[in-house]
Coordinates of N, CA, C and O in Angstrom, one line a residue:
M635 N 149.2 -17.6 1.0 CA 148.7 -17.3 1.2 C 147.6 -16.7 0.0 O 147.9 -16.0 -0.2
T636 N 146.7 -17.4 0.0 CA 146.3 -17.5 -1.3 C 144.7 -16.5 -0.8 O 144.2 -16.7 0.4
T637 N 144.0 -15.3 -1.6 CA 143.0 -14.6 -1.1 C 142.4 -13.8 -2.1 O 143.1 -14.1 -3.6
F638 N 141.2 -14.3 -2.0 CA 140.6 -14.4 -3.3 C 138.9 -13.2 -2.5 O 138.5 -13.2 -1.5
I639 N 138.2 -12.5 -4.2 CA 137.4 -12.1 -3.4 C 136.2 -12.8 -4.0 O 136.6 -13.0 -5.2
I640 N 135.8 -12.9 -3.8 CA 133.9 -13.4 -3.9 C 133.2 -13.0 -3.7 O 132.5 -12.0 -2.4
A641 N 132.1 -12.9 -4.6 CA 131.0 -11.8 -4.8 C 129.8 -11.8 -5.8 O 130.1 -12.6 -7.2
A642 N 129.2 -12.1 -6.0 CA 128.1 -11.9 -7.1 C 127.3 -10.5 -7.4 O 127.7 -9.0 -7.0
L643 N 127.4 -10.7 -8.7 CA 126.6 -9.4 -9.2 C 125.7 -9.4 -9.7 O 125.0 -10.6 -11.2
T644 N 124.8 -8.2 -10.1 CA 123.8 -7.7 -11.1 C 123.7 -8.5 -13.0 O 125.7 -7.8 -12.4
A645 N 123.4 -8.4 -13.4 CA 124.2 -8.1 -15.1 C 124.5 -7.3 -14.8 O 125.1 -7.1 -16.3
D646 N 123.7 -5.7 -14.7 CA 124.5 -4.6 -14.6 C 125.8 -4.6 -13.8 O 126.1 -3.2 -13.9
G647 N 125.9 -4.9 -13.3 CA 127.1 -5.1 -12.7 C 127.1 -4.3 -10.9 O 128.1 -4.0 -10.4
F648 N 125.8 -4.7 -10.5 CA 125.3 -3.6 -9.1 C 126.1 -5.1 -8.0 O 125.5 -6.1 -8.6
I649 N 126.5 -4.7 -6.7 CA 126.5 -5.6 -5.6 C 125.3 -5.5 -4.1 O 125.2 -6.6 -3.6
A650 N 124.8 -5.3 -4.8 CA 123.9 -4.2 -4.0 C 122.8 -3.1 -4.3 O 123.0 -2.8 -4.9
K651 N 122.0 -3.2 -3.3 CA 120.9 -1.9 -4.6 C 121.3 -0.2 -3.3 O 121.2 0.6 -3.4
N652 N 121.6 -1.2 -2.0 CA 122.5 -0.2 -0.8 C 123.5 -0.8 0.1 O 122.9 -2.0 0.4
P653 N 123.8 -0.1 0.7 CA 124.0 -0.4 1.8 C 124.0 -2.2 2.9 O 124.2 -2.6 3.6
G654 N 122.3 -2.0 3.0 CA 121.8 -2.7 4.1 C 120.6 -3.8 3.4 O 120.6 -4.6 3.6
Q655 N 121.2 -3.6 2.3 CA 120.1 -4.3 1.8 C 121.1 -6.3 1.4 O 122.3 -6.4 1.5
S656 N 120.5 -7.2 1.5 CA 121.1 -8.5 1.5 C 121.2 -9.1 0.5 O 120.0 -8.6 -0.6
T657 N 122.1 -10.1 0.2 CA 122.3 -10.1 -1.6 C 121.2 -11.9 -1.4 O 121.1 -12.3 -2.6
L658 N 121.1 -12.4 -0.6 CA 119.6 -13.9 -0.4 C 118.8 -13.5 -0.7 O 118.2 -14.2 -1.3
T659 N 118.6 -12.0 -0.9 CA 117.1 -11.8 -2.0 C 117.0 -12.5 -3.2 O 116.1 -12.1 -4.1
W660 N 117.9 -11.8 -3.8 CA 118.5 -12.1 -5.4 C 119.5 -12.6 -5.8 O 119.4 -13.2 -7.1
R661 N 119.9 -13.8 -5.1 CA 121.3 -14.7 -5.2 C 120.6 -16.3 -6.0 O 119.7 -16.1 -5.0
S662 N 121.2 -16.9 -6.6 CA 120.9 -17.9 -6.4 C 121.1 -19.3 -5.9 O 122.2 -18.8 -5.6
P663 N 120.1 -19.9 -5.8 CA 120.7 -21.4 -5.3 C 122.6 -22.0 -5.6 O 122.8 -22.5 -4.8
G664 N 122.6 -21.8 -7.4 CA 124.2 -22.4 -7.2 C 125.2 -21.5 -7.0 O 125.8 -21.9 -6.4
D665 N 124.2 -20.5 -7.0 CA 125.4 -19.5 -6.1 C 125.5 -19.0 -4.9 O 126.6 -19.8 -4.4
R666 N 125.0 -19.6 -4.2 CA 124.8 -19.7 -3.0 C 126.2 -20.9 -2.8 O 126.6 -21.1 -1.2
Q667 N 125.6 -21.5 -3.0 CA 126.2 -23.1 -3.0 C 127.6 -23.0 -3.4 O 128.6 -23.4 -2.2
F668 N 127.7 -21.8 -4.4 CA 129.5 -22.1 -4.8 C 130.1 -21.0 -2.9 O 131.0 -21.9 -3.0
F669 N 129.5 -20.3 -2.5 CA 129.7 -19.3 -1.9 C 129.7 -20.2 -0.6 O 131.2 -20.0 0.3
I670 N 129.2 -20.8 -0.4 CA 129.6 -22.0 1.3 C 130.9 -22.7 0.6 O 131.1 -22.7 1.8
A671 N 130.6 -23.2 -0.5 CA 131.8 -24.5 -0.4 C 133.1 -23.2 -0.7 O 134.6 -24.1 -0.1
K672 N 133.2 -22.3 -1.1 CA 134.3 -22.4 -1.8 C 135.2 -21.1 0.4 O 136.4 -21.4 0.3
T673 N 133.9 -20.2 0.5 CA 134.4 -19.8 1.6 C 134.6 -21.4 3.1 O 135.8 -21.2 4.0
K674 N 134.1 -22.0 3.1 CA 134.7 -23.1 4.2 C 136.2 -23.7 3.6 O 136.2 -24.4 3.6
E675 N 136.2 -23.9 2.7 CA 137.2 -24.3 1.9 C 138.1 -23.5 2.1 O 139.6 -23.9 2.7
A676 N 137.9 -22.4 2.7 CA 139.3 -21.2 3.1 C 138.9 -20.7 4.1 O 139.8 -21.0 4.6
R677 N 138.6 -21.6 4.7 CA 137.8 -21.5 5.8 C 138.5 -19.5 7.2 O 138.5 -20.0 8.4
V678 N 138.5 -19.2 5.7 CA 138.1 -17.5 7.1 C 137.5 -16.5 5.9 O 138.3 -16.8 4.7
A679 N 136.5 -16.0 6.6 CA 135.8 -14.9 6.0 C 136.1 -13.8 6.7 O 135.7 -13.4 7.6
V680 N 136.3 -12.8 5.5 CA 136.5 -11.2 5.9 C 135.6 -10.6 5.0 O 135.8 -10.3 3.8
M681 N 134.8 -9.0 6.4 CA 133.9 -8.9 5.6 C 134.0 -7.3 6.4 O 134.5 -7.4 7.2
G682 N 133.3 -6.5 5.7 CA 132.6 -5.7 5.7 C 131.0 -5.6 7.2 O 130.8 -6.2 7.1
I683 N 131.5 -4.2 8.2 CA 130.5 -4.1 9.1 C 128.8 -4.6 8.6 O 128.7 -5.3 9.1
N684 N 128.6 -3.0 7.2 CA 127.6 -3.5 7.0 C 127.1 -4.7 6.6 O 126.1 -5.5 6.7
T685 N 128.4 -5.5 6.0 CA 128.5 -7.2 5.1 C 128.1 -8.2 6.3 O 127.0 -8.9 6.4
A686 N 128.2 -7.2 7.1 CA 128.2 -8.4 8.8 C 126.5 -8.1 9.2 O 126.3 -9.1 9.2
K687 N 126.6 -6.9 9.6 CA 124.7 -6.5 9.5 C 124.2 -7.4 9.1 O 123.1 -7.8 8.8
T688 N 124.2 -7.5 7.3 CA 122.9 -8.4 6.1 C 123.3 -10.0 6.8 O 122.5 -10.5 6.4
S689 N 124.1 -10.3 6.7 CA 124.9 -11.7 7.5 C 123.7 -12.7 8.6 O 123.2 -13.5 9.1
K690 N 123.6 -11.4 9.5 CA 123.4 -11.6 11.0 C 123.8 -12.7 11.9 O 123.6 -12.6 13.2
R691 N 124.1 -12.7 10.9 CA 125.0 -14.1 12.0 C 125.6 -15.2 11.4 O 126.8 -14.9 9.9
P692 N 127.7 -15.2 12.0 CA 128.1 -16.0 11.5 C 128.2 -17.3 10.9 O 127.8 -17.8 10.8
M693 N 128.8 -17.6 10.0 CA 129.3 -18.8 9.0 C 129.7 -19.5 9.7 O 131.1 -19.5 10.1
P694 N 129.0 -20.9 9.6 CA 129.5 -21.9 11.0 C 131.0 -22.2 9.6 O 130.8 -22.2 8.4
D695 N 131.9 -22.7 10.6 CA 133.2 -23.1 10.3 C 133.8 -22.4 9.8 O 134.8 -22.8 8.3
R696 N 133.5 -21.3 9.9 CA 134.9 -20.2 9.3 C 135.4 -19.4 10.5 O 134.7 -19.0 11.0
L697 N 136.1 -18.4 10.1 CA 136.8 -17.7 11.2 C 136.0 -16.4 10.6 O 136.5 -15.9 9.2
N698 N 135.3 -15.6 10.9 CA 134.9 -14.9 10.8 C 135.4 -13.2 11.6 O 135.7 -13.1 12.7
I699 N 135.8 -13.1 10.1 CA 136.3 -11.3 10.9 C 135.9 -10.1 9.8 O 135.1 -10.1 8.8
I700 N 135.5 -8.8 11.4 CA 134.8 -7.4 10.2 C 135.4 -6.5 10.2 O 135.8 -6.8 11.4
Y701 N 135.7 -6.0 9.5 CA 136.1 -4.8 9.5 C 135.6 -4.3 10.7 O 134.3 -3.4 10.3
A702 N 135.5 -3.1 12.0 CA 134.7 -2.7 11.6 C 136.0 -1.4 13.4 O 136.7 -2.2 13.6
N703 N 135.6 -0.8 14.3 CA 136.5 0.7 14.6 C 136.0 -0.5 16.2 O 137.1 -0.2 16.7
S704 N 135.0 -0.4 16.1 CA 134.6 -1.4 17.8 C 133.1 -2.2 17.8 O 132.4 -2.2 16.7
K705 N 133.0 -3.0 18.4 CA 131.9 -3.4 19.2 C 130.6 -2.6 18.8 O 129.1 -3.1 18.5
E706 N 131.1 -1.7 19.7 CA 129.3 -1.0 19.9 C 128.9 -0.4 18.6 O 127.7 -0.1 18.0
E707 N 130.0 -0.7 17.0 CA 129.3 -0.2 16.1 C 128.3 -1.2 15.6 O 127.2 -0.7 14.2
L708 N 128.4 -2.7 16.5 CA 126.8 -3.2 16.3 C 125.9 -3.2 16.9 O 126.6 -3.6 18.5
P709 N 125.0 -3.2 16.7 CA 123.6 -2.8 17.5 C 123.2 -3.9 18.4 O 123.4 -3.8 19.7
H710 N 123.5 -5.5 18.0 CA 123.0 -6.5 19.2 C 124.5 -7.1 19.5 O 124.8 -8.4 18.5
W711 N 125.3 -7.1 19.5 CA 126.8 -7.3 19.8 C 126.8 -9.1 20.2 O 127.1 -9.7 19.7
N712 N 126.1 -9.0 20.6 CA 125.7 -10.4 21.5 C 125.6 -11.7 20.2 O 125.8 -12.5 20.1
E713 N 125.0 -10.8 19.0 CA 124.8 -11.4 18.0 C 126.3 -12.1 16.7 O 125.9 -12.7 16.2
F714 N 127.1 -11.0 17.1 CA 128.4 -10.7 16.6 C 129.3 -11.1 17.4 O 130.4 -11.5 16.8
S715 N 128.9 -11.7 18.6 CA 130.1 -12.6 19.7 C 131.4 -13.6 19.2 O 132.1 -13.7 19.5
D716 N 131.2 -14.4 17.5 CA 131.2 -15.5 17.7 C 132.2 -14.9 16.3 O 133.1 -15.7 15.7
W717 N 132.6 -13.4 16.0 CA 132.9 -12.6 15.2 C 134.3 -12.3 15.9 O 134.3 -11.9 16.8
E718 N 135.3 -11.8 14.6 CA 136.7 -11.2 15.5 C 136.1 -10.0 14.5 O 136.1 -10.1 13.7
I719 N 136.8 -8.9 15.5 CA 136.5 -7.6 15.4 C 138.2 -7.3 15.0 O 139.1 -7.5 14.7
T720 N 138.2 -6.4 13.1 CA 139.8 -6.0 13.2 C 140.0 -4.9 12.2 O 138.9 -3.6 12.0
Q721 N 140.7 -3.6 12.6 CA 141.3 -2.8 11.9 C 142.6 -2.4 11.1 O 143.3 -1.5 10.4
K722 N 143.5 -4.1 11.2 CA 144.5 -3.9 10.4 C 144.1 -3.0 8.9 O 142.9 -4.0 8.2
D723 N 145.0 -3.7 8.8 CA 145.6 -3.3 6.7 C 145.8 -4.8 6.9 O 146.2 -5.6 6.9
P724 N 145.2 -4.8 4.9 CA 145.1 -6.4 4.5 C 146.7 -7.1 4.7 O 146.7 -7.8 4.9
S725 N 147.9 -6.6 4.3 CA 149.0 -7.4 4.8 C 149.3 -7.5 5.8 O 149.6 -8.8 6.0
A726 N 148.8 -6.5 7.2 CA 149.2 -7.1 8.5 C 148.3 -8.4 8.8 O 148.9 -8.7 9.2
L727 N 147.2 -8.3 8.5 CA 145.5 -9.2 8.6 C 146.6 -10.2 7.8 O 145.8 -11.6 8.5
L728 N 146.9 -10.4 6.9 CA 147.0 -11.4 6.3 C 148.0 -12.2 6.7 O 148.6 -13.6 7.4
Q729 N 149.1 -11.8 7.1 CA 150.6 -12.5 8.6 C 149.8 -13.1 9.2 O 150.0 -13.9 9.1
E730 N 149.1 -12.1 9.9 CA 148.6 -12.6 10.9 C 148.1 -13.9 11.1 O 148.3 -14.1 11.4
L731 N 146.7 -14.0 9.8 CA 145.9 -15.4 9.9 C 146.9 -16.2 9.6 O 147.1 -17.4 9.5
S732 N 147.9 -16.5 8.5 CA 149.1 -17.0 8.1 C 150.1 -18.0 8.6 O 149.6 -18.9 9.1
E733 N 150.9 -16.9 10.0 CA 150.8 -17.2 11.5 C 150.1 -18.0 12.3 O 150.6 -18.7 13.0
R734 N 148.5 -17.9 12.3 CA 147.7 -19.3 12.5 C 147.7 -20.2 12.4 O 146.5 -20.7 12.2
G735 N 148.1 -20.3 10.7 CA 147.8 -21.4 10.3 C 146.5 -21.8 9.4 O 146.4 -22.6 8.4
Y736 N 146.2 -20.5 9.0 CA 145.6 -20.1 7.7 C 146.1 -20.1 6.4 O 147.7 -19.8 6.5
D737 N 146.2 -20.9 5.4 CA 146.2 -20.3 4.1 C 145.9 -19.8 3.0 O 146.3 -19.4 2.1
Q738 N 144.2 -19.7 3.1 CA 143.3 -19.2 2.1 C 142.7 -17.8 2.7 O 142.0 -18.3 4.1
V739 N 141.9 -16.9 2.8 CA 140.9 -16.3 2.7 C 139.8 -15.5 1.9 O 140.6 -15.5 0.9
A740 N 138.8 -15.0 2.3 CA 137.5 -15.5 1.2 C 137.1 -13.8 1.4 O 137.4 -13.9 2.7
I741 N 137.2 -13.1 0.7 CA 137.2 -11.8 1.3 C 136.1 -11.3 0.5 O 135.5 -11.4 -0.7
C742 N 134.8 -10.9 1.3 CA 133.1 -11.2 1.0 C 132.6 -9.7 1.5 O 131.3 -10.1 1.1
G743 N 133.1 -9.1 1.0 CA 132.5 -7.8 0.5 C 132.1 -6.8 2.3 O 133.1 -6.9 3.1
G744 N 131.9 -5.5 2.1 CA 131.1 -4.8 1.1 C 132.4 -4.6 0.0 O 133.4 -4.5 0.2
S745 N 131.5 -3.0 -1.3 CA 132.2 -2.4 -1.4 C 134.1 -1.7 -1.1 O 135.0 -2.1 -1.9
T746 N 133.9 -1.6 0.4 CA 135.3 -0.5 0.6 C 136.3 -2.1 1.3 O 137.2 -1.2 1.2
I747 N 135.1 -2.7 1.1 CA 136.9 -3.9 1.9 C 137.1 -4.7 0.6 O 138.0 -4.8 0.6
Y748 N 136.2 -5.2 -0.5 CA 137.1 -5.2 -1.6 C 138.1 -4.1 -2.2 O 138.7 -4.6 -2.5
T749 N 137.4 -3.1 -2.6 CA 138.7 -2.0 -2.7 C 139.6 -1.8 -2.0 O 140.8 -1.8 -2.2
M750 N 139.7 -1.9 -0.2 CA 140.7 -1.7 0.3 C 141.9 -3.0 0.5 O 143.3 -2.9 0.1
F751 N 141.1 -4.2 -0.6 CA 142.7 -5.5 -0.4 C 143.1 -5.3 -1.8 O 144.1 -5.6 -2.0
M752 N 141.7 -4.9 -2.6 CA 142.3 -4.3 -3.9 C 143.8 -3.6 -3.8 O 145.1 -3.7 -4.7
Q753 N 143.6 -2.7 -3.5 CA 144.6 -1.3 -4.2 C 145.6 -1.6 -2.9 O 147.4 -1.3 -3.4
A754 N 145.9 -2.4 -1.6 CA 147.0 -2.9 -1.0 C 147.9 -4.0 -2.3 O 148.3 -5.0 -2.0
G755 N 146.6 -5.1 -3.2 CA 146.9 -5.9 -3.9 C 148.0 -7.0 -3.5 O 148.6 -7.6 -4.0
V756 N 147.1 -7.3 -2.4 CA 147.0 -8.4 -1.9 C 146.1 -10.1 -2.6 O 146.0 -10.9 -2.3
V757 N 145.2 -9.6 -3.2 CA 144.1 -10.6 -3.5 C 144.7 -11.6 -5.0 O 145.3 -10.4 -6.5
D758 N 144.8 -12.2 -5.0 CA 145.1 -13.9 -6.2 C 144.0 -14.0 -7.3 O 144.4 -13.2 -8.5
T759 N 142.5 -13.8 -6.5 CA 141.8 -13.9 -7.5 C 140.4 -14.1 -7.2 O 139.8 -13.2 -6.2
L760 N 139.7 -13.5 -8.3 CA 138.0 -13.0 -8.1 C 137.3 -13.9 -8.4 O 137.6 -14.3 -9.8
Y761 N 136.7 -14.6 -7.5 CA 135.1 -15.4 -7.9 C 134.1 -14.2 -8.3 O 133.4 -14.3 -7.0
L762 N 133.7 -14.2 -9.2 CA 132.3 -13.2 -9.9 C 131.5 -14.1 -10.7 O 131.1 -14.7 -11.4
T763 N 129.9 -14.7 -9.1 CA 129.1 -14.8 -10.3 C 128.1 -13.7 -10.5 O 127.6 -12.4 -9.8
V764 N 127.5 -14.3 -12.1 CA 126.9 -13.0 -12.4 C 125.1 -13.0 -12.7 O 125.1 -14.5 -13.2
E765 N 124.7 -12.5 -11.9 CA 123.2 -13.1 -11.2 C 122.1 -12.2 -12.9 O 122.1 -11.1 -13.2
P766 N 121.4 -12.9 -13.0 CA 120.2 -12.4 -14.1 C 119.2 -11.6 -13.4 O 117.7 -11.9 -13.3
V767 N 119.7 -10.7 -12.9 CA 119.1 -9.4 -12.4 C 119.7 -8.0 -12.9 O 120.6 -7.6 -12.5
L768 N 118.3 -7.3 -12.8 CA 119.3 -6.0 -13.2 C 118.5 -4.7 -11.7 O 117.6 -5.0 -11.3
F769 N 119.7 -3.2 -11.4 CA 118.9 -3.0 -10.5 C 119.4 -0.6 -10.9 O 118.8 -0.7 -10.7
G770 N 119.4 -0.9 -12.2 CA 120.2 0.1 -13.3 C 120.8 0.7 -12.1 O 121.6 2.0 -13.1
R771 N 121.2 0.9 -11.3 CA 122.1 1.9 -9.8 C 121.9 1.6 -8.8 O 121.4 0.6 -8.4
G772 N 122.8 1.7 -8.2 CA 122.7 0.7 -6.6 C 125.2 1.0 -6.7 O 125.2 1.3 -6.9
M773 N 125.8 -0.6 -5.6 CA 126.6 -0.3 -5.2 C 127.2 -1.2 -6.2 O 127.1 -2.4 -6.6
T774 N 129.0 -0.6 -6.4 CA 129.3 -1.5 -7.2 C 130.3 -1.8 -6.6 O 130.3 -2.0 -5.4
L775 N 131.4 -2.8 -7.5 CA 132.0 -3.6 -6.3 C 133.0 -3.0 -5.8 O 133.5 -3.4 -4.9
F776 N 134.2 -2.3 -6.5 CA 135.0 -1.4 -5.9 C 134.1 0.5 -5.9 O 133.6 0.6 -6.8
N777 N 134.5 1.0 -4.4 CA 134.0 3.2 -5.0 C 135.7 3.2 -4.7 O 135.0 4.7 -4.5
K778 N 136.7 2.1 -5.7 CA 137.1 4.0 -5.8 C 137.9 3.0 -7.3 O 137.8 1.8 -7.3
E779 N 138.9 4.1 -7.9 CA 140.0 3.3 -9.0 C 140.6 2.2 -8.7 O 140.9 2.2 -7.9
I780 N 140.3 1.6 -9.5 CA 141.4 0.3 -9.5 C 141.4 -0.4 -10.5 O 141.1 0.1 -11.6
D781 N 143.3 -0.1 -11.0 CA 143.5 -0.3 -12.2 C 144.6 -1.5 -12.6 O 145.8 -1.1 -12.6
K782 N 143.8 -2.5 -12.7 CA 144.2 -4.0 -12.5 C 143.7 -5.0 -14.0 O 142.5 -4.0 -14.4
K783 N 144.9 -5.9 -14.3 CA 144.3 -6.4 -16.0 C 144.2 -7.5 -14.8 O 144.6 -8.3 -13.9
L784 N 143.1 -8.2 -15.1 CA 142.8 -9.0 -15.1 C 142.7 -10.4 -16.0 O 142.8 -10.4 -17.2
V785 N 143.5 -11.5 -15.4 CA 143.2 -12.7 -16.6 C 142.0 -14.2 -16.2 O 141.5 -14.4 -15.2
L786 N 141.5 -13.8 -17.6 CA 140.0 -15.2 -17.0 C 141.1 -16.6 -17.4 O 141.4 -17.6 -18.0
R787 N 140.8 -17.4 -16.1 CA 140.2 -18.7 -16.0 C 139.4 -20.0 -16.4 O 140.1 -20.6 -16.8
S788 N 138.2 -19.5 -15.8 CA 137.5 -20.6 -16.0 C 136.1 -19.3 -15.8 O 135.7 -18.5 -15.4
V789 N 135.0 -19.8 -17.1 CA 133.9 -19.5 -16.9 C 133.0 -21.0 -16.6 O 133.3 -22.0 -16.7
Q790 N 131.9 -20.2 -15.8 CA 130.9 -21.6 -14.6 C 129.7 -21.5 -15.3 O 130.0 -20.5 -14.4
K791 N 128.8 -22.3 -15.8 CA 126.8 -21.9 -15.6 C 127.1 -22.8 -13.8 O 127.1 -23.8 -13.1
L792 N 126.2 -21.8 -13.5 CA 125.7 -22.7 -11.8 C 124.2 -22.5 -11.6 O 124.0 -22.8 -10.7
G793 N 124.0 -22.7 -13.0 CA 122.0 -22.8 -13.2 C 121.9 -22.4 -14.6 O 122.4 -22.4 -15.1
E794 N 120.7 -22.4 -15.0 CA 120.2 -22.1 -15.9 C 120.4 -20.7 -16.7 O 120.6 -20.6 -17.2
Q795 N 120.7 -19.9 -15.0 CA 120.9 -18.5 -16.2 C 121.9 -17.1 -15.3 O 121.9 -16.2 -15.5
T796 N 123.1 -18.4 -14.3 CA 123.9 -17.7 -13.8 C 124.8 -18.4 -14.1 O 125.0 -19.6 -14.1
I797 N 126.4 -17.5 -13.9 CA 127.5 -18.1 -14.6 C 128.3 -17.2 -14.2 O 128.0 -17.0 -12.7
L798 N 129.1 -17.9 -12.8 CA 130.7 -17.8 -12.3 C 132.2 -17.6 -12.9 O 132.3 -17.9 -13.9
L799 N 132.8 -16.7 -12.8 CA 133.6 -16.2 -14.0 C 134.7 -16.5 -12.3 O 134.7 -15.7 -11.4
E800 N 136.2 -16.8 -13.1 CA 136.7 -17.2 -12.3 C 137.7 -16.4 -13.4 O 138.6 -16.2 -14.0
Y801 N 138.7 -15.4 -12.5 CA 139.5 -14.1 -12.6 C 141.0 -14.6 -11.5 O 140.6 -14.1 -10.5
G802 N 142.5 -14.4 -12.3 CA 143.3 -14.3 -11.7 C 143.7 -13.2 -11.9 O 143.5 -11.9 -13.0
V803 N 144.4 -12.3 -10.9 CA 144.6 -11.0 -10.9 C 146.0 -10.5 -11.2 O 146.7 -11.1 -11.4
G804 N 146.0 -9.5 -12.5 CA 147.4 -9.2 -12.7 C 148.2 -7.9 -12.5 O 147.7 -7.4 -11.1
N805 N 149.1 -7.1 -13.4 CA 149.2 -5.7 -12.5 C 148.9 -5.1 -13.2 O 148.3 -4.2 -14.1

């Protein structure tokens, strides 16, 4: 099973100003195209409830999984009826997905979910898009201490001002 984090960051390292901010307001078209292609390739997108709420609808052609306690946490569940809800630890979720025939999983945010999967030691790759935007303060990629070494695999331009960094996760 290949598990990767996919995230857009401002040039000063934030994924959002606050939990309710949609990245659609500041991500570049190149990043959006990469995100769509990579998550469709994976066929599974995992996210937390705040990320799901900012998405507003499931991503087509992907199994959409939300970390939430119950459907009642979602204000308009009918809008999220095509999403699966889970509370499983990352290893158990990945095992179940493997048994269902999936071989890749995209971890799509937010900070709590990124942190949970990194701390579980199940992330192979990070795809980090750096956008030419500054927030000054906001939400970081991880919300707890993470002590991992990364190996730079590639740097790619996604547009005139946007770069994509691909990192392998070491120990």
